[in-house]
CSV table of C-alpha atoms and ligand atoms in Angstrom, one decimal:
chain,number,residue,atom,x,y,z
A,358,MET,CA,-197.8,79.9,151.3
A,359,ALA,CA,-200.9,80.3,149.1
A,360,LEU,CA,-203.4,82.9,150.3
A,361,TRP,CA,-205.8,80.0,151.1
A,362,GLY,CA,-203.1,78.0,153.0
A,363,GLY,CA,-204.5,78.2,156.5
A,364,ARG,CA,-206.4,74.9,156.6
A,365,PHE,CA,-203.6,73.0,154.9
A,366,GLU,CA,-200.9,71.1,156.6
A,367,GLY,CA,-199.1,69.5,153.7
A,368,GLY,CA,-197.1,71.6,151.2
A,369,VAL,CA,-198.3,72.1,147.7
A,370,ASP,CA,-197.2,69.5,145.2
A,371,ALA,CA,-195.0,71.2,142.6
A,372,PHE,CA,-196.9,69.6,139.7
A,373,THR,CA,-200.4,70.4,140.9
A,374,GLN,CA,-199.3,73.9,141.8
A,375,GLU,CA,-198.3,74.5,138.2
A,376,PHE,CA,-201.2,72.5,136.7
A,377,GLY,CA,-203.8,74.4,138.7
A,378,ALA,CA,-202.3,77.8,138.0
A,379,SER,CA,-203.7,80.3,135.5
A,380,LEU,CA,-201.3,83.1,136.0
A,381,GLU,CA,-199.9,83.0,132.5
A,382,GLU,CA,-203.3,83.5,130.8
A,383,ASP,CA,-204.5,85.8,133.6
A,384,LYS,CA,-201.9,88.4,133.2
A,385,VAL,CA,-204.0,90.2,130.5
A,386,LEU,CA,-206.6,90.8,133.2
A,387,ALA,CA,-204.3,92.6,135.5
A,388,HIS,CA,-205.5,96.1,134.9
A,389,GLN,CA,-209.1,95.0,135.2
A,390,ASP,CA,-208.3,93.1,138.4
A,391,ILE,CA,-206.8,96.2,139.9
A,392,ALA,CA,-209.8,98.4,138.8
A,393,GLY,CA,-212.1,95.9,140.4
A,394,SER,CA,-210.1,95.8,143.6
A,395,LYS,CA,-209.9,99.6,143.8
A,396,ALA,CA,-213.7,99.9,143.4
A,397,HIS,CA,-214.2,97.2,146.0
A,398,ALA,CA,-211.9,98.9,148.5
A,399,LYS,CA,-213.4,102.3,148.0
A,400,MET,CA,-216.9,100.8,148.6
A,401,LEU,CA,-215.7,99.0,151.7
A,402,GLY,CA,-214.4,102.3,153.1
A,403,GLN,CA,-217.6,104.1,152.2
A,404,GLN,CA,-219.7,101.5,153.9
A,405,GLY,CA,-217.5,101.5,157.0
A,406,VAL,CA,-216.5,97.8,156.5
A,407,ILE,CA,-212.8,98.9,156.6
A,408,SER,CA,-211.5,102.3,157.6
A,409,GLN,CA,-211.2,105.1,155.0
A,410,GLU,CA,-207.4,105.2,155.7
A,411,ASP,CA,-207.1,101.5,154.8
A,412,ALA,CA,-209.2,102.0,151.7
A,413,GLN,CA,-207.0,104.9,150.6
A,414,ALA,CA,-203.8,102.9,151.3
A,415,ILE,CA,-205.1,100.0,149.3
A,416,ARG,CA,-206.1,102.2,146.4
A,417,GLU,CA,-202.7,103.9,146.3
A,418,GLY,CA,-200.9,100.6,146.7
A,419,LEU,CA,-202.9,99.2,143.8
A,420,ASP,CA,-202.1,102.2,141.6
A,421,GLU,CA,-198.4,101.7,142.3
A,422,ILE,CA,-198.6,98.0,141.3
A,423,ASP,CA,-200.6,99.0,138.2
A,424,ALA,CA,-197.9,101.4,137.2
A,425,ARG,CA,-195.3,98.8,137.6
A,426,ILE,CA,-197.3,96.3,135.5
A,427,THR,CA,-197.7,98.9,132.7
A,428,ALA,CA,-194.0,99.7,132.9
A,429,GLY,CA,-193.1,96.0,132.7
A,430,THR,CA,-191.2,96.2,136.0
A,431,PHE,CA,-193.6,94.1,138.0
A,432,VAL,CA,-192.0,90.8,138.9
A,433,TRP,CA,-194.5,87.9,138.4
A,434,ASP,CA,-193.9,85.1,140.9
A,435,VAL,CA,-194.6,81.8,139.2
A,436,ASN,CA,-195.7,80.4,142.6
A,437,ASP,CA,-198.8,82.7,142.5
A,438,GLU,CA,-201.8,80.7,141.3
A,439,ASP,CA,-203.4,83.5,139.4
A,440,VAL,CA,-203.4,87.2,138.8
A,441,HIS,CA,-205.7,87.8,141.8
A,442,MET,CA,-203.2,86.1,144.2
A,443,ALA,CA,-200.3,87.9,142.6
A,444,VAL,CA,-201.7,91.4,142.9
A,445,GLU,CA,-203.1,90.9,146.4
A,446,GLY,CA,-200.0,89.2,147.7
A,447,GLU,CA,-197.8,92.0,146.4
A,448,LEU,CA,-200.2,94.6,147.8
A,449,THR,CA,-200.0,93.1,151.3
A,450,ARG,CA,-196.2,92.8,151.1
A,451,ALA,CA,-196.1,96.5,150.1
A,452,ILE,CA,-198.6,98.1,152.5
A,453,GLY,CA,-199.1,95.4,155.3
A,454,THR,CA,-202.3,94.9,157.2
A,455,ALA,CA,-204.4,97.2,155.1
A,456,GLY,CA,-203.7,95.0,152.1
A,457,ALA,CA,-204.8,92.0,154.0
A,458,ARG,CA,-208.3,93.6,154.5
A,459,LEU,CA,-208.9,94.0,150.7
A,460,HIS,CA,-210.5,90.6,150.3
A,461,THR,CA,-213.2,91.3,152.9
A,462,GLY,CA,-216.6,90.3,151.6
A,463,ARG,CA,-215.1,89.1,148.3
A,464,SER,CA,-214.1,85.9,146.7
A,465,ARG,CA,-211.9,85.1,143.7
A,466,ASN,CA,-215.1,83.8,142.2
A,467,ASP,CA,-216.8,87.2,141.9
A,468,GLN,CA,-213.5,88.8,141.4
A,469,VAL,CA,-212.5,86.8,138.3
A,470,ALA,CA,-216.0,87.2,136.9
A,471,THR,CA,-215.7,90.9,137.3
A,472,ASP,CA,-212.3,91.0,135.7
A,473,ILE,CA,-213.4,89.0,132.7
A,474,ARG,CA,-216.5,91.1,132.1
A,475,LEU,CA,-214.5,94.3,132.2
A,476,TRP,CA,-212.0,92.7,129.8
A,477,ALA,CA,-214.8,91.5,127.5
A,478,LYS,CA,-216.3,95.0,127.3
A,479,ASP,CA,-212.8,96.5,126.5
A,480,GLN,CA,-212.3,93.9,123.8
A,481,CYS,CA,-215.7,94.4,122.2
A,482,GLU,CA,-215.0,98.1,122.0
A,483,LYS,CA,-211.6,97.5,120.4
A,484,LEU,CA,-213.1,95.0,118.0
A,485,MET,CA,-216.0,97.3,117.1
A,486,ASN,CA,-213.5,100.1,116.3
A,487,GLN,CA,-211.5,97.9,114.0
A,488,ASN,CA,-214.7,96.6,112.4
A,489,LEU,CA,-215.5,100.3,111.6
A,490,ALA,CA,-212.1,100.8,110.0
A,491,LEU,CA,-212.6,97.7,107.9
A,492,ARG,CA,-216.0,98.8,106.8
A,493,GLN,CA,-214.7,102.2,105.9
A,494,VAL,CA,-212.1,100.7,103.6
A,495,LEU,CA,-214.7,98.6,101.9
A,496,ILE,CA,-216.8,101.7,101.3
A,497,GLN,CA,-213.8,103.5,99.9
A,498,LYS,CA,-212.9,100.7,97.6
A,499,ALA,CA,-216.5,100.6,96.3
A,500,GLU,CA,-216.5,104.3,95.8
A,501,ASP,CA,-213.1,104.4,94.0
A,502,HIS,CA,-214.1,101.7,91.6
A,503,PHE,CA,-217.8,102.4,91.5
A,504,ASP,CA,-218.5,101.6,87.8
A,505,VAL,CA,-216.2,98.6,87.4
A,506,VAL,CA,-218.1,95.6,86.0
A,507,MET,CA,-217.3,92.0,86.9
A,508,PRO,CA,-218.9,88.6,86.6
A,509,GLY,CA,-221.3,87.8,89.3
A,510,TYR,CA,-221.3,84.1,90.2
A,511,THR,CA,-223.6,81.3,91.4
A,512,HIS,CA,-222.0,77.9,91.9
A,513,LEU,CA,-218.8,79.7,91.0
A,514,GLN,CA,-220.0,79.7,87.4
A,515,HIS,CA,-220.5,83.0,85.6
A,516,ALA,CA,-224.1,84.1,86.2
A,517,GLN,CA,-224.8,87.8,85.5
A,518,PRO,CA,-222.6,90.9,85.4
A,519,VAL,CA,-222.5,92.9,88.6
A,520,LEU,CA,-220.7,96.1,89.7
A,521,PHE,CA,-217.5,95.5,91.7
A,522,SER,CA,-218.8,98.1,94.1
A,523,HIS,CA,-221.9,95.9,94.7
A,524,HIS,CA,-219.6,93.0,95.5
A,525,MET,CA,-217.6,95.0,98.0
A,526,LEU,CA,-220.7,96.3,99.7
A,527,ALA,CA,-222.0,92.8,100.1
A,528,TYR,CA,-219.1,92.2,102.5
A,529,TYR,CA,-219.7,95.6,104.0
A,530,TRP,CA,-223.2,94.5,105.2
A,531,MET,CA,-221.8,91.2,106.6
A,532,PHE,CA,-219.4,93.2,108.7
A,533,THR,CA,-222.2,95.6,109.7
A,534,ARG,CA,-224.1,92.7,111.1
A,535,ASP,CA,-220.9,91.6,112.9
A,536,TYR,CA,-220.8,95.0,114.5
A,537,ALA,CA,-224.2,94.4,115.9
A,538,ARG,CA,-223.2,91.0,117.3
A,539,LEU,CA,-220.1,92.6,119.0
A,540,LYS,CA,-222.4,95.3,120.4
A,541,TYR,CA,-224.7,92.6,121.8
A,542,ALA,CA,-221.7,90.8,123.3
A,543,TYR,CA,-220.7,94.1,124.9
A,544,MET,CA,-224.1,94.5,126.4
A,545,ALA,CA,-224.2,91.0,127.7
A,546,ALA,CA,-220.9,91.6,129.5
A,547,ASP,CA,-222.1,94.9,130.9
A,548,VAL,CA,-223.3,93.4,134.3
A,549,ASN,CA,-221.5,93.7,137.6
A,550,PRO,CA,-221.0,90.4,139.5
A,551,LEU,CA,-218.9,91.9,142.2
A,552,GLY,CA,-220.4,91.5,145.7
A,553,SER,CA,-221.7,88.0,144.9
A,554,ALA,CA,-218.7,86.7,146.9
A,555,ALA,CA,-218.1,83.0,146.6
A,556,LEU,CA,-221.6,82.0,145.6
A,557,ALA,CA,-224.2,83.3,148.1
A,558,GLY,CA,-223.5,87.0,148.7
A,559,THR,CA,-222.1,88.2,152.0
A,560,THR,CA,-223.1,89.4,155.4
A,561,TYR,CA,-221.1,92.7,155.0
A,562,PRO,CA,-223.2,95.7,154.0
A,563,LEU,CA,-221.7,95.9,150.6
A,564,ASP,CA,-223.1,98.5,148.2
A,565,ARG,CA,-223.2,96.7,144.9
A,566,PHE,CA,-224.7,99.7,143.2
A,567,ALA,CA,-221.7,101.8,144.2
A,568,THR,CA,-219.2,99.4,142.6
A,569,THR,CA,-221.5,99.0,139.6
A,570,GLN,CA,-221.3,102.8,139.0
A,571,GLU,CA,-217.6,103.0,139.9
A,572,LEU,CA,-216.7,100.3,137.4
A,573,GLY,CA,-219.0,101.6,134.7
A,574,PHE,CA,-221.3,98.6,134.5
A,575,LYS,CA,-224.9,99.1,133.5
A,576,ALA,CA,-226.4,97.1,136.4
A,577,PRO,CA,-225.5,94.6,139.2
A,578,SER,CA,-226.3,91.0,138.5
A,579,HIS,CA,-229.5,89.7,140.0
A,580,ASN,CA,-228.4,86.3,141.4
A,581,SER,CA,-225.1,85.5,143.1
A,582,LEU,CA,-225.1,81.9,142.1
A,583,ASP,CA,-225.6,82.8,138.4
A,584,ALA,CA,-223.2,85.7,138.6
A,585,VAL,CA,-220.2,83.6,139.6
A,586,SER,CA,-220.8,80.8,137.2
A,587,ASP,CA,-222.1,82.7,134.1
A,588,ARG,CA,-219.8,82.8,131.1
A,589,ASP,CA,-222.6,83.4,128.5
A,590,TYR,CA,-221.1,86.8,127.6
A,591,LEU,CA,-217.9,85.1,126.5
A,592,LEU,CA,-219.9,82.7,124.4
A,593,ASP,CA,-221.6,85.8,122.8
A,594,LEU,CA,-218.2,87.3,122.2
A,595,GLU,CA,-216.7,84.1,120.7
A,596,TYR,CA,-219.8,83.6,118.6
A,597,ALA,CA,-219.5,87.2,117.3
A,598,CYS,CA,-215.8,86.5,116.6
A,599,SER,CA,-216.6,83.2,114.8
A,600,VAL,CA,-219.2,84.7,112.5
A,601,SER,CA,-216.9,87.6,111.7
A,602,MET,CA,-214.0,85.3,111.0
A,603,MET,CA,-216.3,83.3,108.7
A,604,HIS,CA,-217.0,86.5,106.7
A,605,LEU,CA,-213.3,87.4,106.6
A,606,SER,CA,-212.6,83.9,105.4
A,607,ARG,CA,-215.1,84.1,102.6
A,608,LEU,CA,-213.6,87.4,101.4
A,609,CYS,CA,-210.1,85.8,101.6
A,610,GLU,CA,-211.2,83.0,99.5
A,611,GLU,CA,-212.3,85.4,96.8
A,612,LEU,CA,-209.1,87.4,97.0
A,613,ILE,CA,-207.1,84.3,96.6
A,614,LEU,CA,-209.2,83.2,93.6
A,615,TRP,CA,-209.1,86.7,92.1
A,616,SER,CA,-205.3,87.0,92.4
A,617,SER,CA,-204.8,83.6,90.6
A,618,THR,CA,-203.6,83.6,87.0
A,619,GLU,CA,-207.0,82.0,86.0
A,620,PHE,CA,-209.0,85.0,87.3
A,621,GLY,CA,-206.4,87.8,87.1
A,622,PHE,CA,-208.9,90.3,88.6
A,623,ILE,CA,-206.5,91.8,91.2
A,624,THR,CA,-202.9,92.0,92.3
A,625,MET,CA,-202.3,92.0,96.0
A,626,SER,CA,-199.7,94.6,97.1
A,627,ASP,CA,-196.2,93.4,98.0
A,628,SER,CA,-196.8,94.1,101.6
A,629,PHE,CA,-199.5,91.5,101.8
A,630,SER,CA,-197.8,88.8,99.7
A,631,THR,CA,-194.9,86.5,100.1
A,632,GLY,CA,-192.5,84.8,97.6
A,633,SER,CA,-191.3,81.3,97.3
A,634,SER,CA,-187.9,80.1,98.4
A,635,ILE,CA,-187.6,78.0,95.3
A,636,MET,CA,-189.8,79.4,92.6
A,637,PRO,CA,-188.6,82.9,91.7
A,638,GLN,CA,-191.8,84.0,90.0
A,639,LYS,CA,-194.1,83.3,92.9
A,640,LYS,CA,-196.2,85.9,94.7
A,641,ASN,CA,-198.5,84.2,97.1
A,642,PRO,CA,-201.5,85.5,98.9
A,643,ASP,CA,-200.2,84.0,102.2
A,644,PHE,CA,-202.0,86.4,104.5
A,645,ALA,CA,-205.4,85.9,103.0
A,646,GLU,CA,-204.8,82.1,103.3
A,647,LEU,CA,-203.7,82.6,106.9
A,648,ILE,CA,-206.8,84.5,107.8
A,649,ARG,CA,-208.9,81.7,106.2
A,650,GLY,CA,-206.9,79.2,108.2
A,651,LYS,CA,-207.3,81.0,111.5
A,652,VAL,CA,-211.1,80.6,111.4
A,653,GLY,CA,-210.6,77.0,112.5
A,654,ARG,CA,-209.0,78.1,115.8
A,655,VAL,CA,-211.7,80.6,116.6
A,656,TYR,CA,-214.4,78.1,115.9
A,657,GLY,CA,-212.4,75.8,118.2
A,658,ASP,CA,-212.4,78.4,120.9
A,659,LEU,CA,-216.2,78.7,120.7
A,660,THR,CA,-216.7,75.0,120.7
A,661,GLN,CA,-214.3,74.5,123.6
A,662,LEU,CA,-216.3,77.0,125.7
A,663,LEU,CA,-219.6,75.5,124.8
A,664,VAL,CA,-218.3,72.1,125.9
A,665,THR,CA,-216.7,73.4,129.0
A,666,MET,CA,-219.9,75.0,130.2
A,667,LYS,CA,-222.1,72.0,129.4
A,668,GLY,CA,-223.1,70.1,132.6
A,669,LEU,CA,-221.5,72.4,135.1
A,670,PRO,CA,-223.5,72.4,138.3
A,671,LEU,CA,-223.9,75.7,140.2
A,672,ALA,CA,-222.0,77.6,141.2
A,673,TYR,CA,-218.2,78.2,140.7
A,674,ASN,CA,-216.2,75.2,139.5
A,675,LYS,CA,-212.6,75.2,138.6
A,676,ASP,CA,-213.5,74.2,135.1
A,677,LEU,CA,-214.4,77.9,134.6
A,678,GLN,CA,-210.7,78.7,134.7
A,679,GLU,CA,-210.5,77.2,131.2
A,680,CYS,CA,-212.9,79.8,129.9
A,681,LYS,CA,-210.5,82.6,129.5
A,682,VAL,CA,-207.8,81.3,127.1
A,683,GLY,CA,-210.2,80.7,124.2
A,684,ALA,CA,-211.9,84.1,124.5
A,685,ILE,CA,-208.5,85.9,124.7
A,686,ASP,CA,-207.4,84.0,121.6
A,687,ALA,CA,-210.6,84.5,119.6
A,688,ALA,CA,-210.6,88.3,120.3
A,689,LYS,CA,-207.0,88.7,119.4
A,690,THR,CA,-207.3,86.6,116.3
A,691,LEU,CA,-210.3,88.5,115.0
A,692,TYR,CA,-208.6,91.8,115.7
A,693,ASP,CA,-205.5,90.9,113.9
A,694,CYS,CA,-207.4,89.4,111.0
A,695,MET,CA,-209.6,92.5,110.6
A,696,TYR,CA,-206.6,94.7,110.7
A,697,CYS,CA,-204.8,92.6,108.1
A,698,MET,CA,-207.9,92.6,105.9
A,699,GLU,CA,-208.2,96.3,106.1
A,700,GLY,CA,-204.7,96.6,104.7
A,701,MET,CA,-205.2,94.0,102.0
A,702,ILE,CA,-208.3,95.7,100.6
A,703,ALA,CA,-206.8,99.2,100.8
A,704,THR,CA,-203.7,98.2,98.9
A,705,MET,CA,-204.9,95.7,96.3
A,706,SER,CA,-205.0,96.9,92.7
A,707,LEU,CA,-207.8,96.0,90.3
A,708,HIS,CA,-207.5,94.9,86.7
A,709,GLU,CA,-210.7,96.5,85.5
A,710,ASP,CA,-210.2,95.4,81.8
A,711,VAL,CA,-209.9,91.7,82.8
A,712,MET,CA,-213.0,92.0,85.0
A,713,LEU,CA,-215.0,93.6,82.2
A,714,ALA,CA,-213.9,91.1,79.6
A,715,GLN,CA,-214.7,88.2,81.9
A,716,SER,CA,-218.1,89.7,82.8
A,717,ALA,CA,-219.3,89.0,79.2
A,718,ALA,CA,-217.8,85.5,79.1
A,719,GLY,CA,-219.9,82.4,80.0
A,720,PHE,CA,-223.1,83.8,78.4
A,721,THR,CA,-223.8,86.1,81.3
A,722,ALA,CA,-226.2,88.1,79.1
A,723,ALA,CA,-228.5,85.1,78.6
A,724,THR,CA,-231.1,86.2,81.3
A,725,ASP,CA,-231.2,89.7,79.8
A,726,VAL,CA,-231.8,88.4,76.3
A,727,ALA,CA,-234.6,86.2,77.6
A,728,ASP,CA,-236.0,89.3,79.5
A,729,TYR,CA,-235.7,91.3,76.2
A,730,LEU,CA,-238.1,88.8,74.6
A,731,ALA,CA,-240.4,88.5,77.7
A,732,LYS,CA,-240.8,92.2,77.9
A,733,ARG,CA,-242.0,92.2,74.3
A,734,GLY,CA,-244.7,89.6,75.1
A,735,ILE,CA,-243.1,86.2,74.9
A,736,PRO,CA,-243.9,84.1,78.0
A,737,PHE,CA,-240.7,84.0,80.1
A,738,ARG,CA,-240.5,80.2,80.0
A,739,VAL,CA,-240.6,80.2,76.2
A,740,ALA,CA,-238.0,83.0,76.1
A,741,HIS,CA,-235.8,80.9,78.5
A,742,GLU,CA,-236.0,78.0,76.1
A,743,VAL,CA,-235.2,80.2,73.0
A,744,VAL,CA,-232.1,81.6,74.7
A,745,GLY,CA,-231.1,78.2,76.0
A,746,ASN,CA,-231.2,76.9,72.5
A,747,THR,CA,-229.2,79.9,71.3
A,748,VAL,CA,-226.5,79.3,73.9
A,749,LEU,CA,-226.3,75.7,72.7
A,750,TYR,CA,-225.8,77.0,69.2
A,751,CYS,CA,-223.1,79.3,70.4
A,752,GLU,CA,-221.2,76.6,72.3
A,753,LYS,CA,-221.2,74.4,69.1
A,754,ALA,CA,-220.0,77.4,67.0
A,755,GLY,CA,-217.4,78.5,69.6
A,756,LYS,CA,-219.0,81.9,69.9
A,757,GLY,CA,-220.3,84.2,72.6
A,758,LEU,CA,-223.8,85.6,72.6
A,759,GLU,CA,-222.3,89.0,71.9
A,760,ASP,CA,-220.6,87.6,68.8
A,761,LEU,CA,-223.8,86.7,67.0
A,762,SER,CA,-225.2,88.9,64.3
A,763,LEU,CA,-228.9,89.8,64.4
A,764,GLU,CA,-229.5,87.3,61.6
A,765,GLU,CA,-227.8,84.5,63.6
A,766,LEU,CA,-229.8,85.4,66.7
A,767,LYS,CA,-233.0,85.3,64.7
A,768,ARG,CA,-232.1,82.0,63.1
A,769,ALA,CA,-231.3,80.3,66.4
A,770,ALA,CA,-234.5,81.6,68.0
A,771,ALA,CA,-236.7,80.5,65.1
A,772,GLU,CA,-235.7,76.9,65.9
A,773,VAL,CA,-237.9,77.3,69.0
A,774,SER,CA,-240.3,80.1,68.3
A,775,GLN,CA,-240.7,82.2,65.1
A,776,GLU,CA,-242.6,84.8,67.1
A,777,ALA,CA,-239.6,85.3,69.3
A,778,ALA,CA,-237.2,85.4,66.3
A,779,ASP,CA,-239.3,88.2,64.8
A,780,LEU,CA,-239.0,90.3,67.9
A,781,TYR,CA,-235.2,90.8,67.8
A,782,GLU,CA,-234.2,94.2,66.6
A,783,ALA,CA,-231.0,96.2,66.6
A,784,ASP,CA,-231.5,97.4,70.2
A,785,ILE,CA,-230.8,93.8,71.4
A,786,ALA,CA,-227.1,95.0,71.5
A,787,SER,CA,-227.7,96.7,74.8
A,788,ALA,CA,-229.0,93.5,76.3
A,789,LEU,CA,-225.7,91.9,75.3
A,790,ASP,CA,-223.5,94.6,76.8
A,791,PRO,CA,-222.3,93.7,80.3
A,792,SER,CA,-222.0,97.3,81.5
A,793,SER,CA,-225.5,98.1,80.3
A,794,ILE,CA,-226.8,94.9,81.9
A,795,ALA,CA,-225.2,95.6,85.3
A,796,ARG,CA,-226.3,99.3,85.2
A,797,ALA,CA,-229.9,98.4,84.6
A,798,ARG,CA,-230.8,96.2,87.6
A,799,ASN,CA,-232.1,98.9,89.7
A,800,THR,CA,-234.5,97.1,92.0
A,801,TYR,CA,-233.8,98.2,95.6
A,802,GLY,CA,-230.7,96.4,96.7
A,803,GLY,CA,-229.8,95.3,93.1
A,804,THR,CA,-226.5,95.8,91.3
A,805,GLY,CA,-227.8,98.7,89.0
A,806,HIS,CA,-225.9,101.9,89.0
A,807,ASP,CA,-228.6,104.0,90.7
A,808,ALA,CA,-229.4,101.2,93.2
A,809,VAL,CA,-225.7,100.9,94.2
A,810,ALA,CA,-225.4,104.6,94.5
A,811,GLN,CA,-228.3,104.6,97.0
A,812,GLN,CA,-226.8,101.6,98.8
A,813,LEU,CA,-223.4,103.3,99.1
A,814,GLN,CA,-225.2,106.2,100.8
A,815,GLU,CA,-227.0,103.9,103.1
A,816,ALA,CA,-223.7,102.1,103.9
A,817,LYS,CA,-222.1,105.5,104.8
A,818,ASP,CA,-225.1,106.4,107.0
A,819,ALA,CA,-224.9,103.1,108.8
A,820,LEU,CA,-221.2,103.5,109.4
A,821,ALA,CA,-221.7,107.0,110.8
A,822,LYS,CA,-224.4,105.8,113.1
A,823,ASP,CA,-222.3,102.9,114.4
A,824,ALA,CA,-219.2,105.1,114.7
A,825,GLY,CA,-221.3,107.6,116.8
A,826,SER,CA,-222.3,104.9,119.3
A,827,VAL,CA,-218.7,103.8,120.0
A,828,SER,CA,-217.2,107.3,120.2
A,829,SER,CA,-219.9,108.6,122.5
A,830,GLY,CA,-219.3,105.7,124.9
A,831,ARG,CA,-223.0,104.8,124.6
A,832,ILE,CA,-222.6,101.3,123.3
A,833,GLY,CA,-225.1,99.9,125.9
A,834,GLU,CA,-227.9,102.1,124.8
A,835,CYS,CA,-229.9,100.7,122.0
B,1144,LIG,N1,-208.0,81.4,138.7
B,1144,LIG,C1,-209.4,81.1,139.0
B,1144,LIG,C2,-210.2,81.2,137.7
B,1144,LIG,O1,-209.6,81.7,136.7
B,1144,LIG,C3,-209.9,82.2,139.9
B,1144,LIG,C4,-211.1,81.7,140.8
B,1144,LIG,C5,-210.6,80.7,141.6
B,1144,LIG,N2,-211.6,80.3,142.6
B,1144,LIG,C6,-211.6,79.2,143.3
B,1144,LIG,N3,-212.5,78.9,144.1
B,1144,LIG,N4,-210.7,78.3,143.1
B,1144,LIG,O2,-211.3,80.8,137.6
């Protein structure tokens, strides 16, 4: 009989029993469920709601069940509706009456909310650690290939040369913001709903501050109705996962492009590539594609939760049972994808010569040639027109800007402005060299050599600061 079976006369319909169950998805919450029950029992004993002996027996019984679950020897009974029923039922079978006292002053409504919050905090911490590992690898890659020049793009058209390290660090900062979002989700989850009971609190003299401390929560929730029906912290977690997946997907898209024959910038290592069953030559970036593909399910998880929550009246409704699966899926997916990305970045090899050659193609020096003229007194708009006209000349002649002789440059400029044409001198060569161009953009946050060196240091500092907050267990303090 179900633990709520007292007021029922008819048996449970086999279909609805299975339909209403959440045991399969709940199992991941088993350790949290046991931790919550142990804290509740200890507090009940301390408050004299149950005897100290019963509290002790409950805690020992729960430890024994926990050990069996960890060892994989716990037998889950499919007839149990959820993990809470499964654990409590087994406890009572094992220790008798004391076990039947555990649920005093508690409901599965505050119990499940406590479990999910403990689980969410755990997940955030795990994800934050993996986020740090990924960021470390991006810093390493940027450092290992600090001076490599590649084309920078807008509209996926060659725009201006940039340092590869600058490109890697752009992703580093995206993931740094993701860390902050995960940290926020951690803090949102760090509230103790235990003691809210079904919806209204309870007449037993529960010490909610004691369970808060025992379970490592920052504070007890303020309102029992809100506490049992709030899943905002899962939305925060799923949003953090969604944004981070989006960043991973953007990086994947670039890795996929870069490893194509057309780009030829990188080769992915064998361990992160697959072959074709029919085309012997193929080496496909499957895992980058898979990460890109998995973004959809994480967005789906977030959307599902938003829709599930919409329109729910206070307080607990069974709809809330549907909140867990998506969060579990989103957290696992992000973790796996970050782990995979860390490996892909660490092991990919760069074709620096191709990157450099491509960084000159597509007239990427045009802005710098216009700047050369503007710095010598030509209004920028006029300089822009002069160089635009020179690019047109190059296209017709099938040449790059860097292929033009000084004479040709002057001749093309003179068609628009004789004054500009007269300004070109031999030092224009450095305005045409992609490495010199990339090195020179030293505005703070720019791609110049000195600016990126400074950025790299700032990235390392930010990483050390974030790593410090996880390892010291002080995530909630900001
Ligand atoms: N399995 C339920 C869930 O996940 C636990 C809470 C059930 N509470 C209830 N009143 N039916 O939400």
